[in-house]
Coordinates of C-alpha atoms and ligand atoms in Angstrom, one line a residue:
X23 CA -6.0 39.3 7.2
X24 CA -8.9 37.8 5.3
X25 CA -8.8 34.5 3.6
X26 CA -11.2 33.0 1.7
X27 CA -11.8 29.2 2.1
X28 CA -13.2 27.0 -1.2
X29 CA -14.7 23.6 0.4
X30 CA -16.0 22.7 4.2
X31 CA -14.8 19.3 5.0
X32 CA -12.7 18.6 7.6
X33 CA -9.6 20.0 5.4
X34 CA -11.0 23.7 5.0
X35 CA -12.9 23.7 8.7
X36 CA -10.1 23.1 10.5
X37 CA -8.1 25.5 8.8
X38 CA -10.6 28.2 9.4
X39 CA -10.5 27.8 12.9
X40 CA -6.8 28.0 12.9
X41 CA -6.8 30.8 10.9
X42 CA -9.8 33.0 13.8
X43 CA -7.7 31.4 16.1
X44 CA -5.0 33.8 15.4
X45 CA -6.7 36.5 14.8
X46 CA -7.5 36.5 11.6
X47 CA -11.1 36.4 9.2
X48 CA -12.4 33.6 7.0
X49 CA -15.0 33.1 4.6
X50 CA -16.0 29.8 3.5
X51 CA -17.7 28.3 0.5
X52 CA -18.9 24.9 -0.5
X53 CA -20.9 24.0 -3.4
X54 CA -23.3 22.0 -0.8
X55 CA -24.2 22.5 2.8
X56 CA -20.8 22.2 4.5
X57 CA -19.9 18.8 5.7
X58 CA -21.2 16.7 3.6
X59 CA -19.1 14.9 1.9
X60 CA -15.9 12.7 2.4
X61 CA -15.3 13.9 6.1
X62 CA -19.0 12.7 6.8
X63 CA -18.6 9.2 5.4
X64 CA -15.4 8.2 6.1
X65 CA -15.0 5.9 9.5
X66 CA -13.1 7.8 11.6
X67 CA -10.2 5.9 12.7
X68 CA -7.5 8.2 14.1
X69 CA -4.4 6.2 12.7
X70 CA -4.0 5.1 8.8
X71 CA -4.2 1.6 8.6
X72 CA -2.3 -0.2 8.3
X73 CA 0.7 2.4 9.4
X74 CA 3.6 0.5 7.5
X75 CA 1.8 0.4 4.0
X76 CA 2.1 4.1 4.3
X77 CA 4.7 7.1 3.4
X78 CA 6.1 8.5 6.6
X79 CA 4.6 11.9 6.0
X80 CA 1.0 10.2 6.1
X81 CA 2.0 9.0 9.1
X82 CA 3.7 12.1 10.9
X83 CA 0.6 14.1 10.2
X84 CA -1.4 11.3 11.2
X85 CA -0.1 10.9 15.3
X86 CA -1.0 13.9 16.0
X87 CA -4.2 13.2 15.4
X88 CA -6.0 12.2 18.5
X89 CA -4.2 14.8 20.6
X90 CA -5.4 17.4 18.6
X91 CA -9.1 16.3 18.1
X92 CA -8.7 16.3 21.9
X93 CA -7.7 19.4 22.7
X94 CA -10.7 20.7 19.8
X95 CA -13.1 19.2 22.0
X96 CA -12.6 20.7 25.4
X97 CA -12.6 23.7 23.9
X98 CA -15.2 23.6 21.3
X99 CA -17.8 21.5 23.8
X100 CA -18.6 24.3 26.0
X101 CA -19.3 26.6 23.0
X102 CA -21.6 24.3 21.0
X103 CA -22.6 21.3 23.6
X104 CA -21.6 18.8 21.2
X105 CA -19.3 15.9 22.3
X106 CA -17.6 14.7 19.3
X107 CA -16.6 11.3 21.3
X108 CA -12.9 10.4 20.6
X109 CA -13.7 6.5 21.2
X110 CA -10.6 4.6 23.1
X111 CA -11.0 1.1 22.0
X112 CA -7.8 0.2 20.4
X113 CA -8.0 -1.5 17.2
X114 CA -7.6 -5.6 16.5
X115 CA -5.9 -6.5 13.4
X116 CA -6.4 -10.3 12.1
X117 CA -4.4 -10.4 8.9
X118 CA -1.6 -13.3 9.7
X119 CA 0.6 -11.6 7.1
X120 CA 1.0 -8.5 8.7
X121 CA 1.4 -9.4 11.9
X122 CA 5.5 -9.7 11.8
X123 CA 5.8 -6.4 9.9
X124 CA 3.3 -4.7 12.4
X125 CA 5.1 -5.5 15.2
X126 CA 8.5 -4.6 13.9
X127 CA 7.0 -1.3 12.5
X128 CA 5.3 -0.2 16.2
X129 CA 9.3 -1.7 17.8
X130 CA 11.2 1.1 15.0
X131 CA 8.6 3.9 15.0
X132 CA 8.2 3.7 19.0
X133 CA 5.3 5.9 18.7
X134 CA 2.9 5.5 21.6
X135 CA 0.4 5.7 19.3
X136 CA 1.3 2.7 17.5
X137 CA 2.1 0.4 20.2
X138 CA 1.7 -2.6 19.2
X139 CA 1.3 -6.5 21.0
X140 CA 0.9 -9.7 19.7
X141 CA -2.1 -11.7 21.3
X142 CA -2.9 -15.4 21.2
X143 CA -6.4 -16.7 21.7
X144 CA -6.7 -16.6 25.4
X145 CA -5.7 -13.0 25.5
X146 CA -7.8 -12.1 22.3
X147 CA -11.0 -13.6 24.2
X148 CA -10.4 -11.4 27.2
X149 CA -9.8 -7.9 25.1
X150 CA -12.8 -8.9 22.7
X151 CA -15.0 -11.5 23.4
X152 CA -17.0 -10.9 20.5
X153 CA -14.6 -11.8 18.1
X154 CA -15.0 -15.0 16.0
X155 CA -13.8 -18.2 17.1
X156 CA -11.7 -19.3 14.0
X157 CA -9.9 -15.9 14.8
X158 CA -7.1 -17.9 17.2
X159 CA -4.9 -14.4 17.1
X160 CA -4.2 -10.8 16.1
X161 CA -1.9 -7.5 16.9
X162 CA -3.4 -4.9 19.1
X163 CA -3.2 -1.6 19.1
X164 CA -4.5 -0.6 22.3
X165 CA -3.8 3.3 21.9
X166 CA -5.3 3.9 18.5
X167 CA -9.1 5.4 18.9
X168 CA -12.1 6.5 16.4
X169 CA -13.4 10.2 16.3
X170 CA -17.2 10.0 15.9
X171 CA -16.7 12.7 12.0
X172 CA -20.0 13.4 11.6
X173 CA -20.6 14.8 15.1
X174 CA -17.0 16.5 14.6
X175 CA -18.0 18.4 11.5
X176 CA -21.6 19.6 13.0
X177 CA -19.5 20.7 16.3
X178 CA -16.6 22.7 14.0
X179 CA -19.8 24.1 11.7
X180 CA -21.3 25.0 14.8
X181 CA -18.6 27.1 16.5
X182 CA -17.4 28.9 13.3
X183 CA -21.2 30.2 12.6
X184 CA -21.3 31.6 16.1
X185 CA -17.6 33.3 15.5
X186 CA -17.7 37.0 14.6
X187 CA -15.3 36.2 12.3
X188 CA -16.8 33.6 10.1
X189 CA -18.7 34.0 7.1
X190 CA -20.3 30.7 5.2
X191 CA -21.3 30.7 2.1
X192 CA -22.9 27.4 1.0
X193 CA -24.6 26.3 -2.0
X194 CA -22.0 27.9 -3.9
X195 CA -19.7 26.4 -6.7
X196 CA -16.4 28.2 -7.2
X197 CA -15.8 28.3 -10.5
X198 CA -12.6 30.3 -11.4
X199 CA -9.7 32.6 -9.9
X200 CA -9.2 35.9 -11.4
X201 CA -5.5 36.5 -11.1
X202 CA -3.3 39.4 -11.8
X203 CA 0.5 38.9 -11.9
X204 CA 1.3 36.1 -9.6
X205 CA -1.8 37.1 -7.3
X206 CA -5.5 35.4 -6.9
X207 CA -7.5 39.2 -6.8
X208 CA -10.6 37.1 -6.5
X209 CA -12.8 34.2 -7.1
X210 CA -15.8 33.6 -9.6
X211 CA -18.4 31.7 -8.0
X212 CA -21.7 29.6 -10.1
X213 CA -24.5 32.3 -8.7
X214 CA -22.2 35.3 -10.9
X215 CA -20.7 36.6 -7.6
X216 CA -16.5 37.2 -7.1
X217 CA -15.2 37.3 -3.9
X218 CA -12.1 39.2 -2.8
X219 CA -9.6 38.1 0.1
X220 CA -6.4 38.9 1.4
X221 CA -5.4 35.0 0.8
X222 CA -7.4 32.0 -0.8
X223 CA -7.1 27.8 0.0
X224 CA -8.0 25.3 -1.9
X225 CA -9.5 22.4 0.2
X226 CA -11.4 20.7 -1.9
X227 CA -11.2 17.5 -2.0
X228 CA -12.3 14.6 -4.4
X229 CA -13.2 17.7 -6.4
X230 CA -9.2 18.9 -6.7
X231 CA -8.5 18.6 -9.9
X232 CA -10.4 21.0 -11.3
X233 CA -8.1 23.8 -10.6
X234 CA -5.8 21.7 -13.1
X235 CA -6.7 23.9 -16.3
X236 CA -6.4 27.0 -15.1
X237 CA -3.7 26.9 -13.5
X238 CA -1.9 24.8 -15.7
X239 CA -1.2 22.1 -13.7
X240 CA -1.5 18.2 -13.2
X241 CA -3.6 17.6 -9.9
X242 CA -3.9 14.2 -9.7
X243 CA -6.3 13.8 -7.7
X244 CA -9.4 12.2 -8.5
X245 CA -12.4 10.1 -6.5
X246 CA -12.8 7.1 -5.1
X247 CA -15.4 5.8 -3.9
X248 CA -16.2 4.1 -0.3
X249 CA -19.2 2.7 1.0
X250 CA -20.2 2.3 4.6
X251 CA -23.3 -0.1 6.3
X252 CA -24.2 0.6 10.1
X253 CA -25.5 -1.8 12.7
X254 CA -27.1 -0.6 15.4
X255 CA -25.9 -2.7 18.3
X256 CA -26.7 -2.2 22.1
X257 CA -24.3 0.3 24.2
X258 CA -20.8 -0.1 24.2
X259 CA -21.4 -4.0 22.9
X260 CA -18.1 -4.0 20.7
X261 CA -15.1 -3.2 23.0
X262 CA -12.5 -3.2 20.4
X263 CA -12.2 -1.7 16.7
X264 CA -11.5 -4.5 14.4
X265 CA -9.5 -5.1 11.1
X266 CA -9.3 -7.7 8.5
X267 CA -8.8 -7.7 4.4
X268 CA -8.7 -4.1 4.8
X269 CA -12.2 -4.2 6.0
X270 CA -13.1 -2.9 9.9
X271 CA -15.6 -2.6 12.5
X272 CA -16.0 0.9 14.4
X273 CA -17.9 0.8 17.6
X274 CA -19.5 3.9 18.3
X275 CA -20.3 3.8 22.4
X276 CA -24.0 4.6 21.7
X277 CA -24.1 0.6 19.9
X278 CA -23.6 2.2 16.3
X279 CA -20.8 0.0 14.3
X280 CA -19.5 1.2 11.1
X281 CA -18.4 -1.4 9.1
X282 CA -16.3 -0.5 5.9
X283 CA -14.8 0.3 3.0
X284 CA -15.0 -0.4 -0.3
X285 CA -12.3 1.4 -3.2
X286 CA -13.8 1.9 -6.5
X287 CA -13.1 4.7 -9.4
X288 CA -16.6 5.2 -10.8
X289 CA -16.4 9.2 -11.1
X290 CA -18.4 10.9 -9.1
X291 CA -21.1 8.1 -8.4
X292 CA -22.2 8.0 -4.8
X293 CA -24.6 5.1 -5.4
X294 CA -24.4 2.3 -2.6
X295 CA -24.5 -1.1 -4.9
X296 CA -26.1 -4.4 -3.7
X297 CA -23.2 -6.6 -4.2
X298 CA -20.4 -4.3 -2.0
X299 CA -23.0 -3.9 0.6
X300 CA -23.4 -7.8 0.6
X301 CA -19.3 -8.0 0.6
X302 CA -19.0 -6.1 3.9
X303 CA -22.1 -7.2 5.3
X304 CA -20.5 -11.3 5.2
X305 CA -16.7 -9.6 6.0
X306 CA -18.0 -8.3 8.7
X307 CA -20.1 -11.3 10.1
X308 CA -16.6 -13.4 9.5
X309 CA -14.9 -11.1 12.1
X310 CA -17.7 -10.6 14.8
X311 CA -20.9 -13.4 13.9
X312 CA -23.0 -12.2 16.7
X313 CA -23.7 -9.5 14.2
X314 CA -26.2 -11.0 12.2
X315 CA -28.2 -10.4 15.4
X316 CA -28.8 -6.8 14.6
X317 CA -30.3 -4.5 12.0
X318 CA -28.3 -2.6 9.2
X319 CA -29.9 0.8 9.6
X320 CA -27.7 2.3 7.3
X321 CA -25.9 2.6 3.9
X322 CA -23.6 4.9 2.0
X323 CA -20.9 5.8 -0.2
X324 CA -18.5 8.6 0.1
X325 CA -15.7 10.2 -2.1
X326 CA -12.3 10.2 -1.2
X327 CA -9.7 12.7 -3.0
X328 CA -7.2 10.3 -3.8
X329 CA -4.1 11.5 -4.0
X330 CA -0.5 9.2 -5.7
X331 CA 1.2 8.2 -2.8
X332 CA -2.0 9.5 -0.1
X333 CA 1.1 12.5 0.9
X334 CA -1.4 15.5 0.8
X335 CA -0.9 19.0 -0.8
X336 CA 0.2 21.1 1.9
X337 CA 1.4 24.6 1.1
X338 CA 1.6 27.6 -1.1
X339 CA 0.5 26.7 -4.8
X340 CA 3.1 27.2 -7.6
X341 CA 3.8 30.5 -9.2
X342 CA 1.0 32.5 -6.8
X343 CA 1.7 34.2 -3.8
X344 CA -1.6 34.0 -2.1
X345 CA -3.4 30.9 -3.2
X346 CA -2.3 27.5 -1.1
X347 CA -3.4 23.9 -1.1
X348 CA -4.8 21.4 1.5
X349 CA -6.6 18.5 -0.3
X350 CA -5.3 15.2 -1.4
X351 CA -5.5 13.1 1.7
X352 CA -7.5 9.9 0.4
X353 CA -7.9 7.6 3.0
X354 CA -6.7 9.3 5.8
X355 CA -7.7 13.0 6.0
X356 CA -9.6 12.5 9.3
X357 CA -6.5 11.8 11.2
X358 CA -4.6 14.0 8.9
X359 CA -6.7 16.7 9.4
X360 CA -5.6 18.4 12.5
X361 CA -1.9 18.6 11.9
X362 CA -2.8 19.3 8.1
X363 CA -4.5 22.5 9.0
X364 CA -2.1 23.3 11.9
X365 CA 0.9 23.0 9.4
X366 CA -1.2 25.2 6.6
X367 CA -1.5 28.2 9.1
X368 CA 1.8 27.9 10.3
X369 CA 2.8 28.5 6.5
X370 CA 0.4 31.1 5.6
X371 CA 1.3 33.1 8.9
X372 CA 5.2 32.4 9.0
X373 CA 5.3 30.7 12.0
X374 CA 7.4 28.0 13.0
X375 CA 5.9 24.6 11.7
X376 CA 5.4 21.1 13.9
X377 CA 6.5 19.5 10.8
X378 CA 8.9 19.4 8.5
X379 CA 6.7 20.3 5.4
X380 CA 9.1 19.4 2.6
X381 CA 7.3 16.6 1.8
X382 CA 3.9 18.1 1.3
X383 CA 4.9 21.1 -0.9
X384 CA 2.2 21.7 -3.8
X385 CA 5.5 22.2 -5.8
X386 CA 5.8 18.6 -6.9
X387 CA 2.5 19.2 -9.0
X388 CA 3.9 18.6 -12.3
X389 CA 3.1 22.0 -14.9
X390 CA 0.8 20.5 -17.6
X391 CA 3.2 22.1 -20.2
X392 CA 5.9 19.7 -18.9
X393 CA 3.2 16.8 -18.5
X394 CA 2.5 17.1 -21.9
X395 CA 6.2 17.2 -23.1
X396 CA 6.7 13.9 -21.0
X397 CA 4.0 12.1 -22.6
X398 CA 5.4 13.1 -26.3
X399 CA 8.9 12.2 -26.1
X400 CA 7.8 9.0 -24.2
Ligands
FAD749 C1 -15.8 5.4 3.2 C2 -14.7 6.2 3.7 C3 -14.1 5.9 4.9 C4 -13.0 6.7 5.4 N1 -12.5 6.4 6.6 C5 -11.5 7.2 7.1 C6 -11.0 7.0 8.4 O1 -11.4 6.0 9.1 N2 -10.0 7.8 8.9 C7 -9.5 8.8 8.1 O2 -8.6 9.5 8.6 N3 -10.1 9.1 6.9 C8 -11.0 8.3 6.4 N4 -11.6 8.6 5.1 C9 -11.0 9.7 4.3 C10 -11.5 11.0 4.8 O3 -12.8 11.0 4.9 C11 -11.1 12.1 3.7 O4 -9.7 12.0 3.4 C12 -11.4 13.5 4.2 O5 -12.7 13.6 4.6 C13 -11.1 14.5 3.1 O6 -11.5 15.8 3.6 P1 -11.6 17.0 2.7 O7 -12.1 18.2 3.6 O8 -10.3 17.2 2.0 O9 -12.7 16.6 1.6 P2 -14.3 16.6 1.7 O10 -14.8 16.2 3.0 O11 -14.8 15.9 0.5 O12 -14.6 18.2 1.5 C14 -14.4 18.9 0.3 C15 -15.5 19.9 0.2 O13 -15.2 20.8 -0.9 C16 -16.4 21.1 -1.6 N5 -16.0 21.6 -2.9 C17 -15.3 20.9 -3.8 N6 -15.1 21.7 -4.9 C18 -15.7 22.9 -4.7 C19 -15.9 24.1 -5.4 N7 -15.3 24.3 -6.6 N8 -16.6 25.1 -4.9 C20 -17.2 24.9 -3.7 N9 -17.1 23.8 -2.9 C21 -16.4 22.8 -3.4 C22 -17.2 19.8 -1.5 O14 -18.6 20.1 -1.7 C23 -16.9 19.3 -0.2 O15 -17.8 19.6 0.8 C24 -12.6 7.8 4.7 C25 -13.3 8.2 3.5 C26 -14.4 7.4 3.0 C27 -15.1 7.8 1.8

């Protein structure tokens, strides 16, 4: 079986190397060189955060997440001598409010992933002596770690070019499906090309909703941009992730921290700004001051494909027997990633799934016909 692939971040690598895992072909496009985008600039934490503001689906795809990466990387490390470094630091969270919820949520979900203890100062100082002094306590979530994404993506890109079975075509936009009764025959791509396949997934992130005119449907899923800065600390100097006002620290245990993320809806614009660099730069100083003693060495934005509720299309597309979905996953498509691609081939090769995958059927798209009707009689 051959099944073309339209976009190479983490959604539409790791479905490829599902899909040559089981035997079958891929061939995979992207408008840019793959990896690039979102999966590159997001932070890599390998649990939403927080868990409770989330739907359970986010969540279910989500513990999976770590395991997976880690059974990826034993096996993909030989192959391309890249460690993509699942990072075990557990992950401080300072926000008072949350505190009673978060525990309660680790108690009910008894998730060993999202174990959960309160800590008072003494205890704090001991797991992170970094940490500020006017921060007297926090939760801790000693099992939750960071996946260094852009030495993920370069190992994935790696293997799959050495595979017999993969074919990349990069540089490429994919413009159009040419379909014949219920059935993508092809895709049109921007150099005047079509490529035929067996079966074809749309993982395409930020960039989703353009499949909403032609196949007649509301994708609502749009961009959102994040920006990132990066000190560069000495080795293994932060021992714990950290998390307040929806901003965090990522130690990297080369020194690197990502500090992070900003949500704005400015299109497509990937432009870093002064004033939300300046915003993370003092939030993160308020969690951990000794970092004013290092340099910045790095800025950027990326583009995450929001998505309503951040529940991901997962599945076979309306009304089209071949074509099927895995974009959508906002803030969370690292973690999601694995068990997103995992549940994807299950479908596409009718094989028993991990999950239940009700929830993520591309089925609740609404037509734009209906859409349209809504709006009038409204
Ligand atoms: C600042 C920031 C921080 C984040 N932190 C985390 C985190 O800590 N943990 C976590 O789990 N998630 C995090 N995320 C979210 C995560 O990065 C995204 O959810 C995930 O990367 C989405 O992956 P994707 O493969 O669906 O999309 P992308 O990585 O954006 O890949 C989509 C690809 O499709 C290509 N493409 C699109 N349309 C076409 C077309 N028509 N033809 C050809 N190619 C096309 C694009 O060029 C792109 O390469 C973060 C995101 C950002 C921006």
């Amino acid at each position: 079986m051959h099944i073309a692939i339209i976009g190479a971040g983490i959604s539409g690598l790791l479905t490829a190397l599902e899909l040559i895992e089981q035997g079958c072909s891929v061939t995979i496009f992207d408008q840019q060189a793959a990896g690039k985008a979102a999966s590159w600039a997001g932070g890599g934490i390998l649990s939403p955060m927080y868990p409770w503001r989330y739907p359970q689906p986010v969540n279910d795809l989500a513990k999976y997440g770590k395991g997976l990466y880690q059974s990826w990387n034993e096996k993909l490390q030989p192959i391309t001598s890249i460690d993509f470094e699942i990072h075990e630091t557990g992950m401080l969270i300072f926000d008072e409010a949350d505190f009673e919820t978060g525990l309660n949520y680790a108690a009910a979900y008894n998730e060993p992933m999202q174990h959960c203890e309160y800590l008072q100062q003494e205890q704090l100082e001991q797991i992170n002596p970094r940490v500020s002094e006017q921060l007297t306590q926090a939760i801790y979530f000693p099992q939750i770690a960071n996946v260094r994404n852009p030495r993920l993506l370069k190992s994935i890109i790696a293997y799959l070019k050495q595979h017999a079975q993969v074919e990349f075509i990069e540089n490429t936009w994919i413009n159009h499906f040419e379909i014949h009764e219920h059935h993508v025959q092809s895709i049109g791509a921007s150099n005047g090309h079509s490529y035929k396949a067996d079966h074809f997934v749309i993982a395409t992130g930020a960039w989703s909703e353009h499949w909403s005119q032609q196949l007649n449907l509301s994708i609502p899923v749009e961009p959102v941009q994040g920006q990132m800065l990066l000190f560069k600390t000495p080795e293994n100097w932060l021992p714990t992730m950290c998390m307040n006002e929806v901003m965090y620290l990522i130690p990297r245990t080369d020194g690197h921290i990502v500090c992070g993320s900003s949500m704005h809806h400015l299109g497509f614009d990937k432009r870093p700004s002064t004033q939300v660099q300046q915003n993370i730069y003092k939030t993160s100083l308020a969690m951990v001051p000794e970092l004013a003693d290092f340099p910045v060495v790095k800025q950027w934005a990326g583009l995450r494909p929001s998505s309503p509720t951040g529940v991901p299309y997962i599945g076979k597309m309306p009304d089209l027997n071949n074509l099927w979905a895995n974009f959508g996953h906002y803030r969370n498509g690292l973690c999601m990633g694995p068990a997103s691609a995992q549940l994807l081939r299950q479908l596409m090769l009718q094989q028993p799934s991990t999950v239940n995958p009700a929830a993520y059927d591309p089925n609740r798209l609404i037509p734009n016909k209906e859409l349209s009707r809504t709006l009038q009689t409204v």
